[in-house]
Amino acid sequence: MATGQLFSRTTQALFYNYKQLPIQRMLDFDFLCGRETPSVAGIINPGAEGFQKLFFGQEEIAIPVHSVIDAACAAHPTADVFINFASFRSAAASSLAALKQPTIRVVAIIAEGVPESDAKQLIAYARANNKVVIGPATVGGIQAGAFKIGDTAGTIDNIIHCKLYRPGSVGFVSKSGGMSNEMYNTIARVTDGIYEGIAIGGDVFPGSTLSDHILRFNNIPQVKMMVVLGELGGRDEYSLVEALKQGKVNKPVVAWVSGTCARLFKSEVQFGHAGAKSGGELESAQAKNQALRDAGAIVPTSYEALEAAIKETFDKLAEEGKITPVKEVTPPQIPEDLNTAIKSGKVRAPTHIISTISDDRGEEPCYGGVPMSSIVEQGFGVGDVISLLWFKRSLPRYCTKFIEICIMLCADHGPCVSGAHNTIVTARAGKDLVSCLVSGLLTIGPRFGGAIDDAARYFKDAYDRNLTPYEFVEGMKKKGIRVPGIGHRIKRGDNRDKRVELLQLFARTNFPSVKYMEYAVQVETYTLSKANNLVMNVDGAIGSLFLDLLAGSGMFTKPEIDEIVEIGYLNGLFVLARSIGLIGHTFDQKRLKQPLYRHPWEDVLYTK
């Protein structure tokens, strides 16, 4: 066990099992104390490596993250404190691994419930190798103005209130972390504050004892008096009694053992800590308090009188000139986190993204304002979901059914079209699903599947301007523009695309109006008079019918319809639908274990 000071203003720690809030509190304490370097040198997060962004004052810093303890210790040889936030299941193994590192001097174990046999093994190893274990079941410790472990002393407001940003003259040790916070406040009210405070933890076998730390404090010149807060159960306090009797402590010790109320209960009482249970008269709070009093400690008559006893002891030392008044300093202002400041109404900040189609902040996600549960309970289909997310309204059932039919009809068109071909070649190159899908999607454009928007745009413009099919087609010809939605490499006037016929049949049966579709049919009649392959294709059918859907539903204004066509909603339908087929082709090639594709020479015209 160390015989003097554990920490200093240059102490650095390794933090095991990343927890954002305790680390940030440590860094905020560093800044409050005016440290030049952060007290957290590195983070050990099993299975992860890289960096973790945190704040050191107003500056954002990147703290290295290591996956194993020995690598972290090698990377940060000056970090000699190991703060272990592992669960009780792995705390012992990771703590022992840390103790075996030559660079680690102090290990703090936060977890409760560490098996007693494991705790004993850790204690034995630490004592044999002159190392210090704080805990298990501890909040940690603090040296005022220098270094703190994890959540010790709580919030920054509490730290400032307790004057922990600068050193005082009192050494404090307790079993309880929660009561430590209370005592820091009490000590700050009636003295110049603490110099160092340690919570050894409430387990039956703590890694270091009350007397271990009192003897350390006795060797630290800056510590002028000590305060001890024990509790019923166990016999740890008696080691302090023996140290006092043997004259090993020559500074005033104010002590109190909590749990005097246990005698009011008829049966044995287990208090909060594992070790806080009296196993007989010697382990009672009353017996311990009396033994400490008899050994020379200053023991008040009750906990309520503890503050007065601390004040009286401190004032006496000050009168004797043994304590030099501490020069008060004004700590720097810790920058407030943006989220905290926004919640408190202190600042306002612009958002970076606007979303109007979905919201995941409540108990369940909402699509277009409709809760997910309602979508399922009302039996909504894919078309209904698209209407909510794309059009921000719940369209009539015939509209959503039409959307679903479009998706089904456009899902795939065989392996020979450019999108499927690209996907197949990419899959056979051993690429992942997303790469295969994207390679196929990238072929969608004016020449393949991307003419739906243009078909809708041109058909709408021609119809709204009352152009005859002749005027429309010949006008496009003069501009050198092919009529989108007209023409097919395979289909002819006497061999119509079945998909087009199915869409037209559904629309004539269910739509209130099909004026745009009928106009497109008239255009087709004129183009077929020129060539038998200038038949309406699926792009033209979907484009014209979607205009009828938007106009006939009565749910969209003219500017909204123009915007929908302009943005590219209709091509979105083809992209969504064809993704189904492209994914299918990817899985098909991988399932068939097809080799790398190489295009045959005989299918290439080599020319100069």
Coordinates of C-alpha atoms in Angstrom, one line a residue, residues 136-595:
P136 CA -15.0 -2.6 -5.3
A137 CA -18.4 -0.8 -5.0
T138 CA -16.8 2.6 -4.9
V139 CA -17.5 6.0 -6.5
G140 CA -13.7 6.6 -6.4
G141 CA -11.7 9.4 -4.9
I142 CA -10.6 13.0 -5.5
Q143 CA -7.6 15.2 -4.8
A144 CA -9.0 18.7 -4.7
G145 CA -7.7 20.9 -7.4
A146 CA -5.8 18.0 -9.0
F147 CA -7.5 14.8 -10.1
K148 CA -10.8 12.9 -9.6
I149 CA -12.1 9.5 -10.4
G150 CA -15.2 9.2 -12.5
D151 CA -18.4 10.5 -10.9
T152 CA -16.7 11.3 -7.5
A153 CA -18.3 14.5 -6.0
G154 CA -21.1 14.5 -8.5
T155 CA -21.9 17.5 -10.7
I156 CA -19.8 20.5 -11.4
D157 CA -22.1 22.7 -9.4
N158 CA -21.6 20.4 -6.3
I159 CA -17.8 20.5 -6.9
I160 CA -17.8 24.3 -6.9
H161 CA -20.1 24.5 -3.9
C162 CA -17.7 22.1 -2.0
K163 CA -14.6 24.1 -3.1
L164 CA -13.0 21.0 -4.6
Y165 CA -11.4 23.0 -7.4
R166 CA -8.6 23.9 -5.0
P167 CA -6.9 22.0 -2.2
G168 CA -7.9 22.4 1.5
S169 CA -6.3 20.9 4.6
V170 CA -8.6 18.0 5.4
G171 CA -8.1 14.3 4.5
F172 CA -11.4 12.4 4.3
V173 CA -12.1 8.7 4.0
S174 CA -15.4 6.9 4.0
K175 CA -17.0 3.6 3.0
S176 CA -19.9 5.3 1.3
G177 CA -19.7 7.2 -1.9
G178 CA -23.0 8.9 -1.4
M179 CA -22.1 10.1 2.1
S180 CA -18.8 11.3 0.7
N181 CA -20.6 13.9 -1.3
E182 CA -22.5 15.0 1.8
M183 CA -19.3 15.2 3.8
Y184 CA -17.5 17.2 1.2
N185 CA -20.2 19.8 1.6
T186 CA -20.1 19.6 5.4
I187 CA -16.3 19.9 5.5
A188 CA -16.4 22.8 3.1
R189 CA -18.8 24.7 5.3
V190 CA -16.7 24.6 8.4
T191 CA -13.1 24.3 7.2
D192 CA -11.0 25.3 4.2
G193 CA -12.1 22.1 2.4
I194 CA -10.6 18.7 1.7
Y195 CA -7.2 18.0 0.4
E196 CA -8.0 14.4 -0.6
G197 CA -11.1 12.3 -0.3
I198 CA -11.5 8.6 -0.8
A199 CA -14.6 6.3 -0.7
I200 CA -13.2 2.8 -0.1
G201 CA -16.5 1.1 -1.0
G202 CA -19.1 -0.7 0.9
D203 CA -18.2 -4.4 0.2
V204 CA -17.2 -6.8 2.9
F205 CA -13.6 -6.9 1.6
P206 CA -12.5 -3.5 0.3
G207 CA -9.3 -3.2 -1.6
S208 CA -7.9 -0.7 0.8
T209 CA -9.1 0.1 4.3
L210 CA -9.9 3.2 6.3
S211 CA -6.7 3.0 8.2
D212 CA -4.6 2.5 5.0
H213 CA -5.7 6.0 3.9
I214 CA -5.5 7.6 7.3
L215 CA -1.9 6.5 7.6
R216 CA -1.3 7.9 4.1
F217 CA -2.9 11.2 5.0
N218 CA -0.7 11.3 8.1
N219 CA 2.3 11.4 5.8
I220 CA 1.0 14.1 3.6
P221 CA 2.2 17.5 4.9
Q222 CA -0.7 19.4 3.3
V223 CA -3.2 17.4 5.3
K224 CA -3.6 18.9 8.8
M225 CA -6.5 16.9 10.1
M226 CA -8.5 13.8 9.1
V227 CA -12.2 13.0 9.0
V228 CA -13.4 9.3 9.0
L229 CA -16.9 8.1 8.3
G230 CA -17.4 4.4 9.0
E231 CA -20.4 2.2 9.3
L232 CA -21.6 -0.7 11.3
G233 CA -20.6 -4.2 10.1
G234 CA -17.1 -5.6 9.7
R235 CA -14.1 -4.7 11.8
D236 CA -12.2 -2.3 9.5
E237 CA -12.5 0.5 12.0
Y238 CA -10.6 -1.5 14.6
S239 CA -7.4 -1.4 12.4
L240 CA -7.6 2.4 12.8
V241 CA -8.2 2.0 16.5
E242 CA -4.9 0.0 16.7
A243 CA -3.0 2.6 14.6
L244 CA -4.2 5.4 17.0
K245 CA -3.3 3.4 20.1
Q246 CA 0.2 2.7 18.7
G247 CA 0.8 6.3 18.0
K248 CA 1.1 5.9 14.2
V249 CA -1.2 8.9 13.7
N250 CA -0.1 12.3 15.0
K251 CA -2.8 14.5 13.4
P252 CA -6.3 15.0 14.8
V253 CA -8.8 12.4 13.6
V254 CA -12.6 13.3 13.8
A255 CA -14.6 10.1 13.3
W256 CA -18.1 8.8 13.3
V257 CA -19.5 5.3 12.6
S258 CA -23.0 5.4 11.1
G259 CA -25.7 2.8 12.0
T260 CA -26.4 3.5 15.6
C261 CA -30.1 3.2 14.8
A262 CA -29.6 -0.5 14.2
R263 CA -30.3 -1.2 17.9
L264 CA -33.8 0.1 17.4
F265 CA -34.7 -2.9 15.3
K266 CA -35.6 -6.2 16.9
S267 CA -33.9 -8.3 14.3
E268 CA -30.6 -7.9 12.4
V269 CA -30.7 -5.2 9.7
Q270 CA -28.8 -5.2 6.4
F271 CA -28.2 -1.6 5.4
G272 CA -27.3 -0.5 1.8
H273 CA -23.8 -1.8 1.5
A274 CA -22.9 -5.5 1.5
G275 CA -20.7 -5.0 4.5
A276 CA -23.2 -2.8 6.4
K277 CA -24.6 -5.6 8.7
S278 CA -23.7 -6.1 12.3
G279 CA -22.3 -9.5 13.0
G280 CA -22.2 -9.0 16.8
E281 CA -21.6 -6.3 19.4
L282 CA -18.1 -5.6 18.3
E283 CA -19.4 -4.7 14.8
S284 CA -22.1 -2.4 16.1
A285 CA -21.8 1.4 15.4
Q286 CA -21.8 2.1 19.2
A287 CA -18.9 -0.3 20.0
K288 CA -16.8 1.1 17.1
N289 CA -17.5 4.7 18.1
Q290 CA -16.5 4.0 21.7
A291 CA -13.3 2.2 20.6
L292 CA -12.3 5.1 18.4
R293 CA -13.0 7.6 21.2
D294 CA -11.0 5.5 23.7
A295 CA -8.1 5.4 21.2
G296 CA -7.9 9.2 21.0
A297 CA -10.2 10.0 18.0
I298 CA -12.6 12.9 18.3
V299 CA -16.0 11.2 18.2
P300 CA -19.2 13.3 18.6
T301 CA -22.3 12.0 20.4
S302 CA -24.3 11.8 17.1
Y303 CA -24.0 12.3 13.4
E304 CA -25.7 15.7 13.8
A305 CA -22.9 16.8 16.0
L306 CA -20.2 15.7 13.5
E307 CA -20.1 19.0 11.7
A308 CA -19.5 20.9 15.0
A309 CA -16.7 18.6 16.0
I310 CA -15.0 19.1 12.6
K311 CA -15.3 22.9 13.0
E312 CA -14.0 22.9 16.5
T313 CA -11.0 20.8 15.5
F314 CA -10.2 22.9 12.5
D315 CA -10.6 26.2 14.3
K316 CA -8.2 25.0 17.1
L317 CA -5.6 24.1 14.5
A318 CA -6.0 27.5 12.8
E319 CA -5.6 29.3 16.2
E320 CA -2.5 27.3 16.9
G321 CA -1.1 28.5 13.5
K322 CA -0.9 25.0 12.1
I323 CA -3.2 25.8 9.2
T324 CA -2.4 28.6 6.8
P325 CA -5.6 30.2 5.4
V326 CA -6.2 29.1 1.8
K327 CA -6.2 31.8 -0.8
E328 CA -9.6 31.7 -2.5
V329 CA -9.6 31.5 -6.3
T330 CA -12.4 32.0 -8.7
P331 CA -12.8 28.8 -10.9
P332 CA -13.3 29.3 -14.6
Q333 CA -16.7 28.9 -16.1
I334 CA -17.3 25.5 -17.5
P335 CA -18.9 25.9 -21.0
E336 CA -22.4 24.5 -21.0
D337 CA -23.3 21.7 -23.4
L338 CA -25.5 22.9 -26.2
N339 CA -28.3 20.4 -25.5
T340 CA -28.4 21.4 -21.8
A341 CA -28.4 25.1 -22.7
I342 CA -31.2 24.6 -25.2
K343 CA -33.3 22.7 -22.7
S344 CA -32.8 25.4 -20.1
G345 CA -33.8 28.1 -22.5
K346 CA -30.5 29.9 -22.3
V347 CA -29.7 29.6 -26.0
R348 CA -31.3 28.9 -29.3
A349 CA -29.6 27.1 -32.1
P350 CA -30.6 26.5 -35.7
T351 CA -31.4 22.9 -36.8
H352 CA -29.4 21.3 -39.5
I353 CA -32.0 19.1 -41.1
I354 CA -35.7 19.6 -41.8
S355 CA -38.0 16.6 -42.0
T356 CA -41.7 16.7 -42.7
I357 CA -42.5 13.1 -43.5
S358 CA -41.6 11.1 -40.4
D359 CA -41.0 11.5 -36.7
D360 CA -39.2 9.0 -34.4
R361 CA -39.2 11.0 -31.2
G362 CA -42.2 9.6 -29.5
E363 CA -43.1 6.1 -28.3
E364 CA -43.3 4.8 -31.9
P365 CA -42.3 6.2 -35.3
C366 CA -44.9 8.1 -37.3
Y367 CA -45.2 8.2 -41.1
G368 CA -46.8 11.4 -42.3
G369 CA -48.2 11.9 -38.8
V370 CA -49.7 8.4 -38.7
P371 CA -48.4 6.2 -35.9
M372 CA -46.8 2.9 -36.9
S373 CA -49.3 0.9 -34.9
S374 CA -52.2 2.6 -36.8
I375 CA -50.6 1.7 -40.1
V376 CA -50.5 -2.0 -39.1
E377 CA -53.9 -2.1 -37.4
Q378 CA -55.7 -0.5 -40.3
G379 CA -54.1 -3.0 -42.7
F380 CA -52.2 -0.4 -44.8
G381 CA -50.1 -1.7 -47.6
V382 CA -46.9 -0.6 -49.3
G383 CA -48.9 1.9 -51.4
D384 CA -50.3 3.5 -48.4
V385 CA -46.9 3.8 -46.8
I386 CA -45.6 5.4 -50.0
S387 CA -48.5 7.8 -50.1
L388 CA -47.7 8.9 -46.5
L389 CA -43.9 9.2 -47.0
W390 CA -43.8 10.6 -50.5
F391 CA -47.0 12.6 -50.8
K392 CA -47.5 13.4 -47.1
R393 CA -51.2 12.4 -47.2
S394 CA -53.3 9.3 -47.1
L395 CA -54.5 8.7 -50.7
P396 CA -57.7 6.8 -51.6
R397 CA -57.4 3.0 -51.8
Y398 CA -57.6 3.0 -55.6
C399 CA -54.6 5.3 -55.7
T400 CA -52.4 3.2 -53.4
K401 CA -53.5 0.0 -55.2
F402 CA -52.3 1.6 -58.5
I403 CA -49.0 2.4 -56.9
E404 CA -48.6 -1.2 -55.8
I405 CA -49.5 -2.5 -59.2
C406 CA -46.8 -0.2 -60.7
I407 CA -44.3 -1.7 -58.3
M408 CA -45.3 -5.2 -59.1
L409 CA -45.2 -4.7 -62.9
C410 CA -41.9 -2.9 -62.9
A411 CA -40.1 -5.1 -60.4
D412 CA -38.1 -6.9 -63.1
H413 CA -37.9 -7.2 -66.9
G414 CA -35.5 -10.1 -67.2
P415 CA -31.7 -10.5 -67.1
C416 CA -30.9 -8.8 -70.4
V417 CA -31.9 -5.2 -69.7
S418 CA -29.0 -2.9 -68.8
G419 CA -29.8 -2.6 -65.1
A420 CA -30.1 -6.3 -64.5
H421 CA -27.0 -7.0 -66.7
N422 CA -24.9 -4.6 -64.6
T423 CA -26.1 -6.1 -61.4
I424 CA -25.4 -9.6 -62.6
V425 CA -21.9 -8.7 -63.7
T426 CA -21.2 -7.0 -60.4
A427 CA -22.6 -10.0 -58.4
R428 CA -20.4 -12.4 -60.4
A429 CA -17.4 -10.2 -59.5
G430 CA -18.0 -11.1 -55.8
K431 CA -19.3 -7.7 -54.7
D432 CA -21.7 -7.1 -51.8
L433 CA -25.4 -6.6 -52.2
V434 CA -25.4 -2.8 -52.0
S435 CA -22.7 -2.6 -54.6
C436 CA -24.6 -4.9 -56.9
L437 CA -27.9 -3.0 -56.4
V438 CA -26.2 0.4 -57.0
S439 CA -24.5 -0.7 -60.2
G440 CA -27.8 -1.6 -61.6
L441 CA -29.6 1.5 -60.4
L442 CA -27.0 3.7 -62.0
T443 CA -28.1 2.6 -65.5
I444 CA -31.6 4.1 -64.9
G445 CA -32.0 7.3 -66.9
P446 CA -33.4 8.8 -70.1
R447 CA -32.7 5.6 -72.0
F448 CA -33.7 3.0 -69.4
G449 CA -36.6 3.3 -67.0
G450 CA -36.1 7.0 -66.4
A451 CA -38.6 8.4 -68.9
I452 CA -41.6 8.3 -66.7
D453 CA -41.2 11.8 -65.4
D454 CA -40.4 13.1 -68.9
A455 CA -43.5 11.3 -70.3
A456 CA -45.7 12.9 -67.7
R457 CA -44.1 16.3 -68.2
Y458 CA -44.6 16.4 -72.0
F459 CA -48.0 14.7 -72.0
K460 CA -49.2 17.2 -69.4
D461 CA -47.8 20.2 -71.2
A462 CA -49.3 19.2 -74.5
Y463 CA -52.7 18.3 -73.1
D464 CA -52.9 21.5 -71.0
R465 CA -52.0 23.6 -74.1
N466 CA -54.7 21.8 -76.1
L467 CA -52.2 20.5 -78.7
T468 CA -53.5 17.8 -81.1
P469 CA -51.4 14.6 -81.2
Y470 CA -50.1 15.7 -84.6
E471 CA -49.0 19.1 -83.3
F472 CA -47.4 17.5 -80.2
V473 CA -45.5 14.8 -82.1
E474 CA -44.4 17.0 -85.0
G475 CA -43.4 19.8 -82.6
M476 CA -41.2 17.3 -80.7
K477 CA -39.7 16.1 -84.0
K478 CA -38.8 19.6 -85.0
K479 CA -37.0 20.1 -81.6
G480 CA -35.1 16.8 -82.1
I481 CA -36.7 15.2 -79.1
R482 CA -38.1 11.7 -79.0
V483 CA -41.5 11.5 -77.4
P484 CA -40.9 10.0 -74.0
G485 CA -43.1 7.0 -73.2
I486 CA -43.5 6.0 -76.9
G487 CA -41.5 3.3 -78.6
H488 CA -40.3 -0.2 -77.7
R489 CA -37.5 -2.4 -78.9
I490 CA -39.6 -5.6 -78.9
K491 CA -43.3 -4.7 -78.7
R492 CA -45.4 -3.6 -81.7
G493 CA -48.8 -2.3 -82.5
D494 CA -50.0 -5.9 -82.9
N495 CA -48.1 -7.1 -79.9
R496 CA -48.8 -4.6 -77.1
D497 CA -47.0 -4.6 -73.8
K498 CA -49.3 -6.6 -71.4
R499 CA -48.2 -4.3 -68.5
V500 CA -49.5 -1.3 -70.3
E501 CA -52.9 -3.0 -70.9
L502 CA -53.2 -4.0 -67.3
L503 CA -52.5 -0.5 -66.1
Q504 CA -55.0 1.0 -68.5
L505 CA -57.7 -1.5 -67.6
F506 CA -57.3 -0.7 -63.9
A507 CA -57.4 3.0 -64.5
R508 CA -60.5 2.9 -66.7
T509 CA -62.2 0.7 -64.0
N510 CA -61.2 2.7 -60.9
F511 CA -60.1 6.3 -61.7
P512 CA -62.6 9.1 -61.7
S513 CA -60.9 10.5 -64.9
V514 CA -58.4 9.3 -67.4
K515 CA -58.0 12.3 -69.6
Y516 CA -54.3 12.3 -69.7
M517 CA -54.2 8.6 -70.4
E518 CA -56.7 9.0 -73.3
Y519 CA -54.6 11.8 -74.7
A520 CA -51.5 9.5 -74.5
V521 CA -53.5 6.8 -76.4
Q522 CA -54.3 9.3 -79.1
V523 CA -50.6 10.2 -79.4
E524 CA -49.9 6.5 -79.7
T525 CA -52.4 6.1 -82.5
Y526 CA -50.7 8.8 -84.4
T527 CA -47.2 7.5 -83.8
L528 CA -48.3 3.9 -84.8
S529 CA -49.3 5.4 -88.2
K530 CA -45.7 6.3 -88.7
A531 CA -44.0 3.1 -87.4
N532 CA -45.3 -0.2 -85.9
N533 CA -42.8 -0.1 -83.0
L534 CA -43.8 3.4 -81.8
V535 CA -46.2 1.9 -79.3
M536 CA -46.8 3.2 -75.8
N537 CA -44.4 1.6 -73.3
V538 CA -44.8 1.2 -69.6
D539 CA -43.1 4.5 -68.9
G540 CA -45.7 6.4 -71.0
A541 CA -48.5 4.4 -69.3
I542 CA -47.4 5.1 -65.8
G543 CA -46.5 8.7 -66.6
S544 CA -49.9 9.6 -68.1
L545 CA -51.9 7.6 -65.5
F546 CA -50.1 9.2 -62.6
L547 CA -51.2 12.5 -64.0
D548 CA -54.8 11.3 -63.9
L549 CA -54.2 10.0 -60.3
L550 CA -52.9 13.3 -59.1
A551 CA -55.5 15.4 -60.9
G552 CA -58.5 13.1 -60.4
S553 CA -58.1 12.4 -56.7
G554 CA -58.8 16.1 -55.9
M555 CA -56.1 16.0 -53.3
F556 CA -53.4 18.0 -55.1
T557 CA -53.3 21.5 -56.4
K558 CA -51.9 22.3 -59.8
P559 CA -48.6 23.7 -58.4
E560 CA -48.3 20.6 -56.3
I561 CA -48.7 18.3 -59.4
D562 CA -46.2 20.4 -61.3
E563 CA -43.7 20.1 -58.4
I564 CA -44.2 16.3 -58.1
V565 CA -43.5 15.8 -61.8
E566 CA -40.5 18.2 -61.7
I567 CA -38.9 16.7 -58.6
G568 CA -38.9 13.1 -60.1
Y569 CA -41.5 11.3 -58.0
L570 CA -42.6 9.1 -60.9
N571 CA -39.1 7.9 -61.7
G572 CA -38.9 7.1 -58.0
L573 CA -41.6 4.5 -58.5
F574 CA -39.5 2.8 -61.2
V575 CA -36.3 2.9 -59.0
L576 CA -38.2 1.5 -56.0
A577 CA -39.8 -1.3 -58.1
R578 CA -36.7 -2.3 -60.0
S579 CA -34.6 -2.5 -56.8
I580 CA -36.7 -5.6 -56.0
G581 CA -35.6 -7.3 -59.2
L582 CA -32.0 -6.2 -59.0
I583 CA -31.8 -7.6 -55.5
G584 CA -33.3 -10.8 -56.8
H585 CA -30.7 -11.0 -59.5
T586 CA -27.9 -10.5 -57.0
F587 CA -29.1 -13.3 -54.8
D588 CA -29.7 -15.5 -57.9
Q589 CA -26.1 -15.2 -59.1
K590 CA -24.7 -15.8 -55.6
R591 CA -26.9 -18.8 -55.0
L592 CA -25.8 -20.2 -58.4
K593 CA -22.2 -19.5 -57.4
Q594 CA -21.6 -18.0 -60.9
P595 CA -17.9 -17.2 -61.8

